[in-house]
């Protein structure tokens, strides 16, 4: 069936012990699954157009497919749909200018309905909507409130998602915004929690704070240990966005 086609398509896309890598075959399997209405077939087909896997890259087709995928997911399915968060994150950042405002509002409404049912992940995504101005005015303070609400609901068990929320909170408290004063100490606390969950971005950011002594006592040796751990981590979250690169700040004395 379509679900099996998606699983087989992923194997062909990446290659496995069972099948050799064949991205063209993967594309056909994702197309067949998408045509049959399988949501994850739609998602993986959108990823092919996003990354140019066996087809020319097309942000417009990607947005169309991701939007269609998100519309197929009911509020009660959001908890299990890791692809939802990947699709939304890319639409917020890489594809934001390609998404029609009406689509942004409809996604915001879907997330609001999902949060009303107690879905912590939806609260996190609503925070991202506020951060990027999706369907609502941009507000760093509202983003922080929604991110913290998602943690307080205490229903997210996926450590990768939790780590991302903690990293975003740390980043926002470090930078501040029009409606939020910077708070390096609070930023460090969130980065520390994200680091404890293996979030690479949080570990990298924490190392910078220890290097420059902001929000935490200055400790260059601890900063070095943290950056080494970050470089060895398999986590693929974004690196710290606090200024110069980590290697510059740690080894070239940028903050001396």
Coordinates of N, CA and C in Angstrom, one line a residue:
X1 N 0.8 -1.2 0.0 CA 0.0 0.0 0.0 C 0.9 1.3 0.0
X2 N 0.3 2.4 0.1 CA 1.0 3.7 0.0 C 2.0 3.8 1.2
X3 N 1.7 3.4 2.4 CA 2.6 3.5 3.5 C 3.9 2.7 3.2
X4 N 3.7 1.5 2.6 CA 4.8 0.7 2.3 C 5.7 1.3 1.2
X5 N 5.0 2.0 0.2 CA 5.7 2.7 -0.8 C 6.6 3.8 -0.3
X6 N 6.1 4.5 0.8 CA 6.9 5.6 1.4 C 8.1 5.0 2.0
X7 N 7.9 3.9 2.8 CA 9.1 3.2 3.5 C 10.1 2.7 2.5
X8 N 9.6 2.2 1.4 CA 10.6 1.7 0.3 C 11.2 2.8 -0.4
X9 N 10.5 3.9 -0.6 CA 11.0 5.1 -1.2 C 12.2 5.7 -0.4
X10 N 12.0 5.7 0.9 CA 13.1 6.2 1.8 C 14.3 5.3 1.7
X11 N 14.1 4.0 1.6 CA 15.3 3.1 1.4 C 16.0 3.4 0.1
X12 N 15.2 3.5 -1.0 CA 15.9 3.8 -2.3 C 16.5 5.2 -2.3
X13 N 15.9 6.1 -1.6 CA 16.5 7.5 -1.6 C 17.9 7.5 -0.9
X14 N 18.0 6.8 0.3 CA 19.2 6.8 1.1 C 20.1 5.6 0.8
X15 N 19.6 4.5 0.2 CA 20.3 3.3 0.0 C 20.3 2.5 1.3
X16 N 20.3 1.2 1.2 CA 20.2 0.4 2.4 C 20.9 -1.0 2.1
X17 N 20.9 -1.8 3.1 CA 21.5 -3.2 2.9 C 20.6 -4.0 1.9
X18 N 19.3 -3.6 1.9 CA 18.3 -4.4 1.1 C 18.2 -3.9 -0.3
X19 N 18.4 -2.6 -0.5 CA 18.3 -2.0 -1.9 C 19.4 -1.0 -2.1
X20 N 19.9 -0.9 -3.4 CA 20.9 0.1 -3.7 C 20.2 1.5 -3.8
X21 N 21.0 2.5 -3.6 CA 20.5 3.9 -3.7 C 20.0 4.1 -5.2
X22 N 18.8 4.6 -5.3 CA 18.2 4.9 -6.6 C 17.2 6.0 -6.4
X23 N 17.6 7.3 -6.5 CA 16.8 8.4 -6.2 C 15.6 8.6 -7.1
X24 N 15.9 8.2 -8.4 CA 14.8 8.2 -9.4 C 13.6 7.3 -9.0
X25 N 14.0 6.1 -8.5 CA 13.0 5.1 -8.1 C 12.3 5.6 -6.8
X26 N 13.1 6.3 -5.9 CA 12.5 6.8 -4.7 C 11.4 7.9 -5.1
X27 N 11.8 8.8 -6.0 CA 10.9 9.8 -6.5 C 9.5 9.2 -7.0
X28 N 9.6 8.2 -7.8 CA 8.4 7.6 -8.4 C 7.6 7.0 -7.3
X29 N 8.2 6.3 -6.3 CA 7.4 5.7 -5.2 C 6.8 6.8 -4.3
X30 N 7.4 7.9 -4.1 CA 6.8 9.0 -3.3 C 5.7 9.6 -4.1
X31 N 5.8 9.8 -5.4 CA 4.7 10.3 -6.3 C 3.5 9.4 -6.2
X32 N 3.7 8.1 -6.3 CA 2.6 7.1 -6.3 C 1.9 7.2 -5.0
X33 N 2.7 7.3 -3.9 CA 2.1 7.3 -2.6 C 1.3 8.6 -2.4
X34 N 1.9 9.7 -2.9 CA 1.2 11.0 -2.8 C -0.1 11.1 -3.6
X35 N -0.1 10.5 -4.8 CA -1.3 10.4 -5.6 C -2.4 9.6 -4.9
X36 N -2.0 8.7 -4.1 CA -2.9 7.8 -3.4 C -3.4 8.5 -2.1
X37 N -2.9 9.7 -1.8 CA -3.3 10.5 -0.7 C -2.6 10.2 0.6
X38 N -1.5 9.5 0.5 CA -0.7 9.2 1.7 C 0.1 10.5 2.2
X39 N -0.2 11.0 3.4 CA 0.4 12.3 3.8 C 1.9 12.3 3.8
X40 N 2.5 11.2 4.2 CA 4.0 11.2 4.3 C 4.6 11.0 2.9
X41 N 3.8 10.5 2.0 CA 4.3 10.5 0.6 C 4.3 11.9 0.0
X42 N 3.3 12.7 0.4 CA 3.3 14.1 0.0 C 4.5 14.9 0.6
X43 N 4.8 14.6 1.9 CA 5.9 15.3 2.5 C 7.2 14.9 1.9
X44 N 7.5 13.7 1.7 CA 8.8 13.3 1.1 C 8.9 13.7 -0.3
X45 N 7.8 13.8 -1.1 CA 7.8 14.3 -2.4 C 8.2 15.8 -2.4
X46 N 7.7 16.5 -1.4 CA 8.0 17.9 -1.2 C 9.5 18.1 -0.9
X47 N 10.0 17.2 -0.1 CA 11.5 17.2 0.2 C 12.3 17.0 -1.0
X48 N 11.8 16.2 -1.9 CA 12.6 16.0 -3.2 C 12.7 17.3 -3.9
X49 N 11.6 18.0 -4.0 CA 11.6 19.3 -4.7 C 12.4 20.4 -4.0
X50 N 12.4 20.3 -2.6 CA 13.1 21.2 -1.8 C 14.6 21.1 -2.1
X51 N 15.1 19.8 -2.1 CA 16.5 19.5 -2.1 C 17.0 19.2 -3.5
X52 N 16.1 19.1 -4.5 CA 16.5 18.7 -5.9 C 16.9 17.2 -6.0
X53 N 16.1 16.4 -5.4 CA 16.4 14.9 -5.4 C 15.7 14.3 -6.6
X54 N 16.4 14.1 -7.7 CA 15.9 13.5 -8.9 C 14.9 14.4 -9.7
X55 N 14.8 15.7 -9.2 CA 14.0 16.7 -9.9 C 14.7 18.0 -9.7
X56 N 14.4 19.0 -10.6 CA 14.9 20.3 -10.4 C 14.3 20.9 -9.1
X57 N 15.1 21.7 -8.4 CA 14.6 22.3 -7.1 C 13.5 23.3 -7.5
X58 N 12.4 23.3 -6.6 CA 11.3 24.2 -6.9 C 10.7 24.6 -5.5
X59 N 11.1 25.7 -5.0 CA 10.4 26.2 -3.7 C 8.9 26.3 -3.8
X60 N 8.4 26.7 -5.0 CA 7.0 26.9 -5.1 C 6.2 25.5 -5.0
X61 N 6.8 24.5 -5.7 CA 6.1 23.2 -5.6 C 6.3 22.6 -4.2
X62 N 7.4 22.9 -3.5 CA 7.7 22.4 -2.2 C 6.6 23.0 -1.2
X63 N 6.4 24.3 -1.3 CA 5.4 25.0 -0.5 C 4.0 24.3 -0.7
X64 N 3.7 24.1 -2.0 CA 2.4 23.6 -2.3 C 2.2 22.2 -1.7
X65 N 3.2 21.4 -1.8 CA 3.2 20.0 -1.3 C 3.2 20.0 0.3
X66 N 4.0 20.8 0.9 CA 4.1 20.9 2.3 C 2.7 21.4 2.9
X67 N 2.2 22.4 2.3 CA 0.9 22.9 2.7 C -0.2 21.8 2.6
X68 N -0.2 21.1 1.5 CA -1.2 20.0 1.3 C -1.0 18.9 2.4
X69 N 0.3 18.6 2.7 CA 0.6 17.6 3.7 C 0.1 18.1 5.1
X70 N 0.3 19.3 5.4 CA -0.1 19.8 6.7 C -1.6 19.8 6.9
X71 N -2.3 20.0 5.7 CA -3.8 20.0 5.7 C -4.3 18.6 6.0
X72 N -3.5 17.6 5.6 CA -4.0 16.2 5.8 C -3.9 15.7 7.2
X73 N -3.1 16.5 8.1 CA -2.8 16.0 9.4 C -3.8 16.6 10.4
X74 N -4.5 15.7 11.1 CA -5.5 16.2 12.0 C -4.8 16.7 13.3
X75 N -5.5 17.5 14.1 CA -4.8 18.0 15.4 C -4.3 16.8 16.2
X76 N -5.1 15.7 16.3 CA -4.7 14.6 17.2 C -3.5 13.8 16.6
X77 N -3.1 14.1 15.4 CA -2.0 13.4 14.8 C -0.7 14.2 14.9
X78 N -0.7 15.4 15.4 CA 0.5 16.2 15.4 C 1.6 15.7 16.2
X79 N 1.2 15.0 17.3 CA 2.2 14.5 18.3 C 3.1 13.5 17.6
X80 N 2.6 12.7 16.7 CA 3.3 11.6 16.1 C 4.0 12.1 14.8
X81 N 3.7 13.3 14.4 CA 4.2 13.6 13.0 C 5.4 14.5 13.0
X82 N 6.6 13.8 13.2 CA 7.9 14.6 13.2 C 8.0 15.3 11.9
X83 N 7.5 14.8 10.8 CA 7.6 15.5 9.5 C 6.9 16.8 9.5
X84 N 5.8 17.0 10.4 CA 5.1 18.2 10.5 C 6.1 19.3 10.9
X85 N 6.9 19.0 11.9 CA 7.8 20.1 12.4 C 8.9 20.4 11.4
X86 N 9.4 19.4 10.7 CA 10.4 19.6 9.7 C 9.9 20.5 8.6
X87 N 8.6 20.2 8.1 CA 8.0 20.9 7.1 C 7.8 22.4 7.5
X88 N 7.3 22.6 8.7 CA 7.0 23.9 9.1 C 8.3 24.7 9.3
X89 N 9.3 24.1 9.9 CA 10.6 24.8 10.2 C 11.1 25.3 8.9
X90 N 11.1 24.5 7.8 CA 11.6 24.9 6.5 C 10.8 26.0 5.9
X91 N 9.5 25.9 6.1 CA 8.6 26.9 5.6 C 8.8 28.3 6.3
X92 N 9.0 28.2 7.6 CA 9.2 29.4 8.4 C 10.5 30.1 7.9
X93 N 11.6 29.4 7.7 CA 12.9 30.0 7.5 C 13.2 30.0 6.0
X94 N 13.4 28.9 5.4 CA 13.9 28.9 4.0 C 12.9 29.3 3.0
X95 N 11.6 29.1 3.2 CA 10.6 29.2 2.2 C 9.6 30.3 2.5
X96 N 9.8 31.1 3.6 CA 8.8 32.0 4.1 C 8.2 32.9 3.1
X97 N 9.1 33.5 2.2 CA 8.7 34.5 1.3 C 7.9 33.9 0.2
X98 N 7.9 32.5 0.1 CA 7.1 31.9 -1.0 C 5.7 31.4 -0.6
X99 N 5.4 31.6 0.8 CA 4.1 31.1 1.3 C 3.1 32.2 1.3
X100 N 2.0 32.0 0.7 CA 0.9 33.0 0.7 C 0.4 33.4 2.1
X101 N 0.2 34.6 2.4 CA -0.3 35.0 3.7 C -1.6 34.3 4.2
X102 N -2.5 34.0 3.2 CA -3.7 33.2 3.5 C -3.3 31.8 4.0
X103 N -2.3 31.2 3.4 CA -1.9 29.9 3.8 C -1.2 30.0 5.2
X104 N -0.5 31.0 5.4 CA 0.1 31.2 6.8 C -1.0 31.3 7.8
X105 N -2.0 32.0 7.6 CA -3.1 32.2 8.5 C -3.8 30.8 8.7
X106 N -4.0 30.1 7.7 CA -4.7 28.8 7.8 C -3.9 27.8 8.6
X107 N -2.5 27.8 8.5 CA -1.7 27.0 9.3 C -1.7 27.4 10.7
X108 N -1.7 28.8 10.9 CA -1.8 29.3 12.3 C -3.1 28.8 13.0
X109 N -4.2 28.9 12.2 CA -5.5 28.4 12.8 C -5.5 26.9 13.1
X110 N -4.9 26.1 12.3 CA -4.7 24.7 12.5 C -4.0 24.5 13.8
X111 N -2.9 25.2 14.0 CA -2.0 25.0 15.2 C -2.8 25.5 16.4
X112 N -3.6 26.6 16.3 CA -4.3 27.1 17.4 C -5.3 26.0 17.9
X113 N -6.0 25.4 16.9 CA -7.0 24.3 17.3 C -6.3 23.1 17.9
X114 N -5.1 22.8 17.4 CA -4.3 21.7 18.0 C -3.9 22.0 19.4
X115 N -3.4 23.3 19.7 CA -3.0 23.7 21.0 C -4.2 23.6 22.0
X116 N -5.4 24.0 21.5 CA -6.5 24.0 22.4 C -6.9 22.6 22.9
X117 N -6.4 21.6 22.1 CA -6.6 20.2 22.6 C -5.5 19.7 23.5
X118 N -4.6 20.6 23.8 CA -3.5 20.3 24.8 C -2.3 19.8 24.1
X119 N -2.1 20.0 22.8 CA -0.9 19.6 22.1 C 0.3 20.5 22.3
X120 N 1.3 20.1 23.1 CA 2.4 21.0 23.4 C 3.2 21.3 22.1
X121 N 3.3 20.4 21.2 CA 4.1 20.7 20.0 C 3.4 21.8 19.2
X122 N 2.1 21.9 19.2 CA 1.4 23.0 18.5 C 1.7 24.3 19.1
X123 N 1.8 24.3 20.5 CA 2.2 25.6 21.2 C 3.6 26.0 20.7
X124 N 4.5 25.1 20.6 CA 5.9 25.4 20.1 C 5.8 26.0 18.7
X125 N 5.0 25.4 17.8 CA 4.9 25.9 16.5 C 4.2 27.2 16.4
X126 N 3.3 27.5 17.3 CA 2.7 28.8 17.3 C 3.7 29.8 17.8
X127 N 4.6 29.4 18.7 CA 5.7 30.3 19.0 C 6.6 30.7 17.8
X128 N 6.8 29.7 17.0 CA 7.5 30.0 15.7 C 6.8 30.9 14.8
X129 N 5.4 30.7 14.8 CA 4.6 31.6 14.0 C 4.8 33.1 14.5
X130 N 4.8 33.3 15.8 CA 4.9 34.6 16.3 C 6.3 35.2 16.1
X131 N 7.3 34.3 16.1 CA 8.7 34.7 15.9 C 8.9 35.2 14.4
X132 N 8.3 34.5 13.5 CA 8.4 34.8 12.1 C 7.3 35.6 11.5
X133 N 6.3 36.0 12.3 CA 5.2 36.8 11.8 C 4.2 36.0 10.9
X134 N 4.0 34.8 11.2 CA 3.1 33.9 10.4 C 1.7 34.0 10.9
X135 N 0.8 34.7 10.1 CA -0.6 34.8 10.5 C -0.8 35.7 11.7
X136 N 0.2 36.2 12.3 CA 0.1 37.1 13.5 C 1.3 38.1 13.4
X137 N 1.2 39.3 14.1 CA 2.3 40.2 14.1 C 3.5 39.5 14.8
X138 N 4.7 39.9 14.4 CA 5.9 39.3 15.0 C 6.0 39.8 16.5
X139 N 6.3 38.9 17.4 CA 6.4 39.2 18.8 C 7.3 38.2 19.5
X140 N 8.5 38.7 19.9 CA 9.5 37.8 20.6 C 8.9 37.4 21.9
X141 N 8.2 38.3 22.6 CA 7.6 38.0 23.9 C 6.6 36.9 23.8
X142 N 5.7 37.0 22.8 CA 4.7 36.0 22.6 C 5.3 34.6 22.3
X143 N 6.4 34.7 21.5 CA 7.1 33.4 21.2 C 7.6 32.8 22.4
X144 N 8.2 33.6 23.3 CA 8.8 33.0 24.5 C 7.6 32.4 25.4
X145 N 6.5 33.1 25.5 CA 5.4 32.6 26.3 C 4.9 31.3 25.8
X146 N 4.8 31.2 24.4 CA 4.3 30.0 23.8 C 5.3 28.8 24.0
X147 N 6.6 29.1 23.8 CA 7.6 28.1 24.0 C 7.6 27.6 25.4
X148 N 7.5 28.5 26.4 CA 7.4 28.1 27.8 C 6.2 27.3 28.1
X149 N 5.1 27.7 27.5 CA 3.8 27.0 27.6 C 3.9 25.5 27.1
X150 N 4.6 25.4 26.0 CA 4.8 24.0 25.4 C 5.6 23.2 26.4
X151 N 6.6 23.7 27.1 CA 7.3 23.0 28.1 C 6.5 22.7 29.3
X152 N 5.6 23.6 29.8 CA 4.8 23.4 30.9 C 3.7 22.4 30.8
X153 N 3.3 22.2 29.5 CA 2.3 21.1 29.3 C 2.9 19.8 29.5
X154 N 4.2 19.6 29.5 CA 4.9 18.4 29.9 C 4.4 17.2 29.2
X155 N 4.1 17.3 27.9 CA 3.6 16.1 27.1 C 4.6 15.7 26.0
X156 N 5.6 16.5 25.8 CA 6.6 16.2 24.7 C 7.7 15.3 25.3
X157 N 7.8 14.1 24.7 CA 8.7 13.1 25.1 C 9.9 13.0 24.2
X158 N 9.8 13.6 23.0 CA 10.9 13.6 22.0 C 12.0 14.5 22.4
X159 N 13.2 14.0 22.8 CA 14.2 14.9 23.3 C 14.8 15.8 22.2
X160 N 14.7 15.5 21.0 CA 15.1 16.4 19.9 C 14.2 17.6 19.9
X161 N 12.9 17.4 19.9 CA 12.0 18.6 19.9 C 12.2 19.4 21.2
X162 N 12.3 18.8 22.3 CA 12.5 19.5 23.6 C 13.8 20.3 23.5
X163 N 14.9 19.7 23.0 CA 16.1 20.4 22.9 C 16.0 21.6 22.0
X164 N 15.2 21.5 20.9 CA 15.0 22.6 20.0 C 14.3 23.8 20.7
X165 N 13.3 23.4 21.5 CA 12.5 24.5 22.2 C 13.4 25.2 23.2
X166 N 14.2 24.4 23.9 CA 15.1 25.0 24.9 C 16.2 25.9 24.2
X167 N 16.7 25.4 23.1 CA 17.6 26.3 22.3 C 17.0 27.6 21.9
X168 N 15.8 27.5 21.3 CA 15.1 28.7 20.9 C 14.9 29.7 22.0
X169 N 14.5 29.2 23.2 CA 14.3 30.0 24.4 C 15.6 30.7 24.8
X170 N 16.7 29.9 24.8 CA 18.0 30.5 25.2 C 18.4 31.6 24.2
X171 N 18.2 31.3 22.9 CA 18.6 32.3 21.9 C 17.8 33.6 22.0
X172 N 16.5 33.5 22.3 CA 15.6 34.7 22.4 C 16.0 35.5 23.6
X173 N 16.2 34.8 24.7 CA 16.6 35.5 26.0 C 18.0 36.2 25.8
X174 N 18.8 35.6 25.0 CA 20.2 36.2 24.8 C 20.0 37.4 24.0
X175 N 19.3 37.4 22.9 CA 19.2 38.5 22.0 C 18.2 39.5 22.4
X176 N 17.1 39.1 23.0 CA 16.0 40.0 23.4 C 15.3 40.5 22.1
X177 N 14.4 41.4 22.2 CA 13.7 41.9 21.1 C 13.0 43.2 21.4
X178 N 12.1 43.7 20.5 CA 11.4 45.0 20.8 C 10.6 44.9 22.1
X179 N 10.0 43.7 22.3 CA 9.1 43.5 23.5 C 9.7 42.6 24.5
X180 N 11.0 42.3 24.5 CA 11.7 41.5 25.5 C 13.1 41.9 25.7
X181 N 13.4 42.2 27.0 CA 14.7 42.6 27.4 C 15.7 41.4 27.4
X182 N 16.9 41.6 26.9 CA 17.9 40.5 27.0 C 18.1 40.0 28.4
X183 N 18.3 38.7 28.6 CA 18.5 38.2 30.0 C 19.5 37.0 29.8
X184 N 20.8 37.4 29.8 CA 21.8 36.3 29.5 C 21.8 35.2 30.6
X185 N 21.5 35.5 31.8 CA 21.4 34.4 32.8 C 20.3 33.4 32.5
X186 N 19.2 33.9 32.1 CA 18.1 33.0 31.8 C 18.4 32.3 30.5
X187 N 19.1 32.9 29.5 CA 19.5 32.3 28.3 C 20.5 31.1 28.7
X188 N 21.4 31.3 29.6 CA 22.3 30.3 29.9 C 21.6 29.1 30.6
X189 N 20.6 29.4 31.4 CA 19.8 28.3 32.0 C 19.2 27.4 30.9
X190 N 18.6 28.1 29.9 CA 17.9 27.3 28.9 C 18.9 26.5 28.0
X191 N 20.1 27.2 27.7 CA 21.1 26.5 27.0 C 21.6 25.3 27.7
X192 N 21.8 25.4 29.1 CA 22.2 24.3 29.9 C 21.3 23.2 29.8
X193 N 20.0 23.4 29.9 CA 19.0 22.4 29.8 C 19.0 21.7 28.4
X194 N 19.1 22.5 27.4 CA 19.2 22.0 26.0 C 20.5 21.1 25.9
X195 N 21.6 21.6 26.4 CA 22.8 20.9 26.3 C 22.7 19.5 27.0
X196 N 22.0 19.5 28.1 CA 21.8 18.2 28.9 C 21.0 17.2 28.0
X197 N 20.2 17.7 27.1 CA 19.5 16.8 26.2 C 20.2 16.4 24.9
X198 N 21.4 17.0 24.8 CA 22.2 16.7 23.6 C 22.0 17.6 22.4
X199 N 21.4 18.7 22.6 CA 21.1 19.7 21.5 C 22.4 20.4 21.2
X200 N 22.9 20.2 20.0 CA 24.2 20.8 19.6 C 24.2 22.3 19.6
X201 N 23.1 22.9 19.2 CA 23.1 24.4 19.2 C 23.2 24.9 20.6
X202 N 22.5 24.3 21.5 CA 22.5 24.7 22.9 C 23.9 24.6 23.5
X203 N 24.6 23.4 23.2 CA 25.9 23.2 23.7 C 26.9 24.2 23.1
X204 N 26.8 24.5 21.8 CA 27.6 25.5 21.2 C 27.4 26.9 21.8
X205 N 26.2 27.3 22.0 CA 25.9 28.6 22.6 C 26.4 28.7 24.0
X206 N 26.2 27.6 24.8 CA 26.7 27.6 26.1 C 28.2 27.8 26.2
X207 N 28.9 27.2 25.3 CA 30.4 27.3 25.2 C 30.8 28.8 25.0
X208 N 30.0 29.5 24.1 CA 30.3 30.9 23.9 C 30.1 31.7 25.1
X209 N 29.0 31.4 25.9 CA 28.7 32.2 27.1 C 29.8 32.0 28.1
X210 N 30.3 30.8 28.3 CA 31.4 30.5 29.2 C 32.7 31.2 28.7
X211 N 32.9 31.3 27.4 CA 34.1 31.9 26.9 C 34.1 33.4 27.2
X212 N 33.0 34.0 27.0 CA 33.0 35.5 27.2 C 32.5 35.9 28.6
X213 N 32.0 34.9 29.4 CA 31.6 35.2 30.8 C 30.3 36.0 30.8
X214 N 29.4 35.7 30.0 CA 28.1 36.4 30.0 C 27.0 35.5 30.4
X215 N 26.3 35.8 31.5 CA 25.2 35.0 32.0 C 25.7 33.8 32.9
X216 N 27.0 33.6 32.8 CA 27.7 32.5 33.6 C 29.1 33.1 33.9
X217 N 29.7 32.5 35.0 CA 31.1 32.9 35.3 C 32.0 32.5 34.1
X218 N 33.0 33.4 33.8 CA 33.9 33.1 32.7 C 34.7 31.8 33.0
X219 N 34.8 30.9 32.1 CA 35.5 29.6 32.3 C 35.9 29.1 30.9
X220 N 37.1 29.5 30.5 CA 37.6 29.2 29.2 C 37.8 27.7 29.0
X221 N 38.2 27.0 30.1 CA 38.4 25.6 30.0 C 37.1 24.8 29.8
X222 N 36.1 25.2 30.5 CA 34.8 24.6 30.3 C 34.3 24.9 28.9
X223 N 34.5 26.1 28.4 CA 34.1 26.5 27.0 C 34.8 25.6 26.0
X224 N 36.0 25.3 26.2 CA 36.7 24.4 25.3 C 36.1 23.0 25.3
X225 N 35.9 22.5 26.5 CA 35.3 21.2 26.6 C 33.9 21.1 25.9
X226 N 33.1 22.2 26.1 CA 31.8 22.2 25.5 C 31.9 22.2 24.0
X227 N 32.8 23.1 23.4 CA 32.9 23.2 22.0 C 33.4 21.8 21.4
X228 N 34.3 21.2 22.1 CA 34.7 19.9 21.6 C 33.6 18.9 21.6
X229 N 32.7 18.9 22.6 CA 31.6 18.0 22.7 C 30.6 18.3 21.6
X230 N 30.4 19.6 21.3 CA 29.5 20.1 20.3 C 30.0 19.6 18.9
X231 N 31.3 19.7 18.6 CA 31.8 19.3 17.3 C 31.7 17.8 17.1
X232 N 31.7 17.0 18.2 CA 31.6 15.5 18.1 C 30.2 15.0 18.2
X233 N 29.3 15.9 18.5 CA 27.9 15.5 18.6 C 27.2 15.2 17.3
X234 N 26.4 14.1 17.2 CA 25.7 13.8 15.9 C 24.5 14.7 15.7
X235 N 24.1 15.5 16.8 CA 23.0 16.3 16.6 C 23.1 17.3 15.5
X236 N 22.0 17.5 14.7 CA 22.1 18.3 13.5 C 21.4 19.7 13.7
X237 N 21.1 20.1 14.9 CA 20.4 21.4 15.1 C 21.4 22.5 14.7
X238 N 20.8 23.7 14.6 CA 21.6 24.8 14.1 C 22.7 25.2 15.1
X239 N 23.9 25.6 14.6 CA 24.9 26.1 15.5 C 24.5 27.4 16.2
X240 N 25.3 27.8 17.2 CA 24.9 29.0 17.9 C 24.9 30.2 17.0
X241 N 24.0 31.2 17.3 CA 23.9 32.4 16.5 C 24.2 33.6 17.3
X242 N 25.2 33.6 18.1 CA 25.5 34.6 19.0 C 26.6 35.6 18.5
X243 N 27.0 35.5 17.3 CA 28.0 36.4 16.8 C 29.0 35.6 16.0
X244 N 30.4 35.8 16.3 CA 31.4 35.1 15.5 C 31.3 33.6 15.6
X245 N 31.9 32.9 14.7 CA 31.9 31.4 14.8 C 32.5 30.9 16.1
X246 N 32.2 29.7 16.5 CA 32.8 29.2 17.7 C 34.3 29.1 17.7
X247 N 34.8 28.6 16.5 CA 36.3 28.5 16.4 C 36.9 29.9 16.5
X248 N 36.3 30.9 15.9 CA 36.9 32.2 16.0 C 36.9 32.7 17.5
X249 N 35.7 32.5 18.2 CA 35.6 33.0 19.5 C 36.5 32.3 20.5
X250 N 36.7 31.0 20.3 CA 37.5 30.2 21.2 C 39.0 30.2 21.0
X251 N 39.3 30.2 19.7 CA 40.7 29.9 19.4 C 41.4 31.2 18.8
X252 N 40.7 32.1 18.3 CA 41.3 33.3 17.8 C 41.2 34.5 18.7
X253 N 40.6 34.3 19.9 CA 40.5 35.4 20.8 C 39.6 36.5 20.4
X254 N 38.5 36.2 19.7 CA 37.6 37.3 19.2 C 37.0 38.1 20.4
X255 N 36.8 37.5 21.5 CA 36.2 38.2 22.6 C 37.2 38.7 23.7
X256 N 38.5 38.5 23.4 CA 39.5 38.9 24.4 C 39.5 40.4 24.6

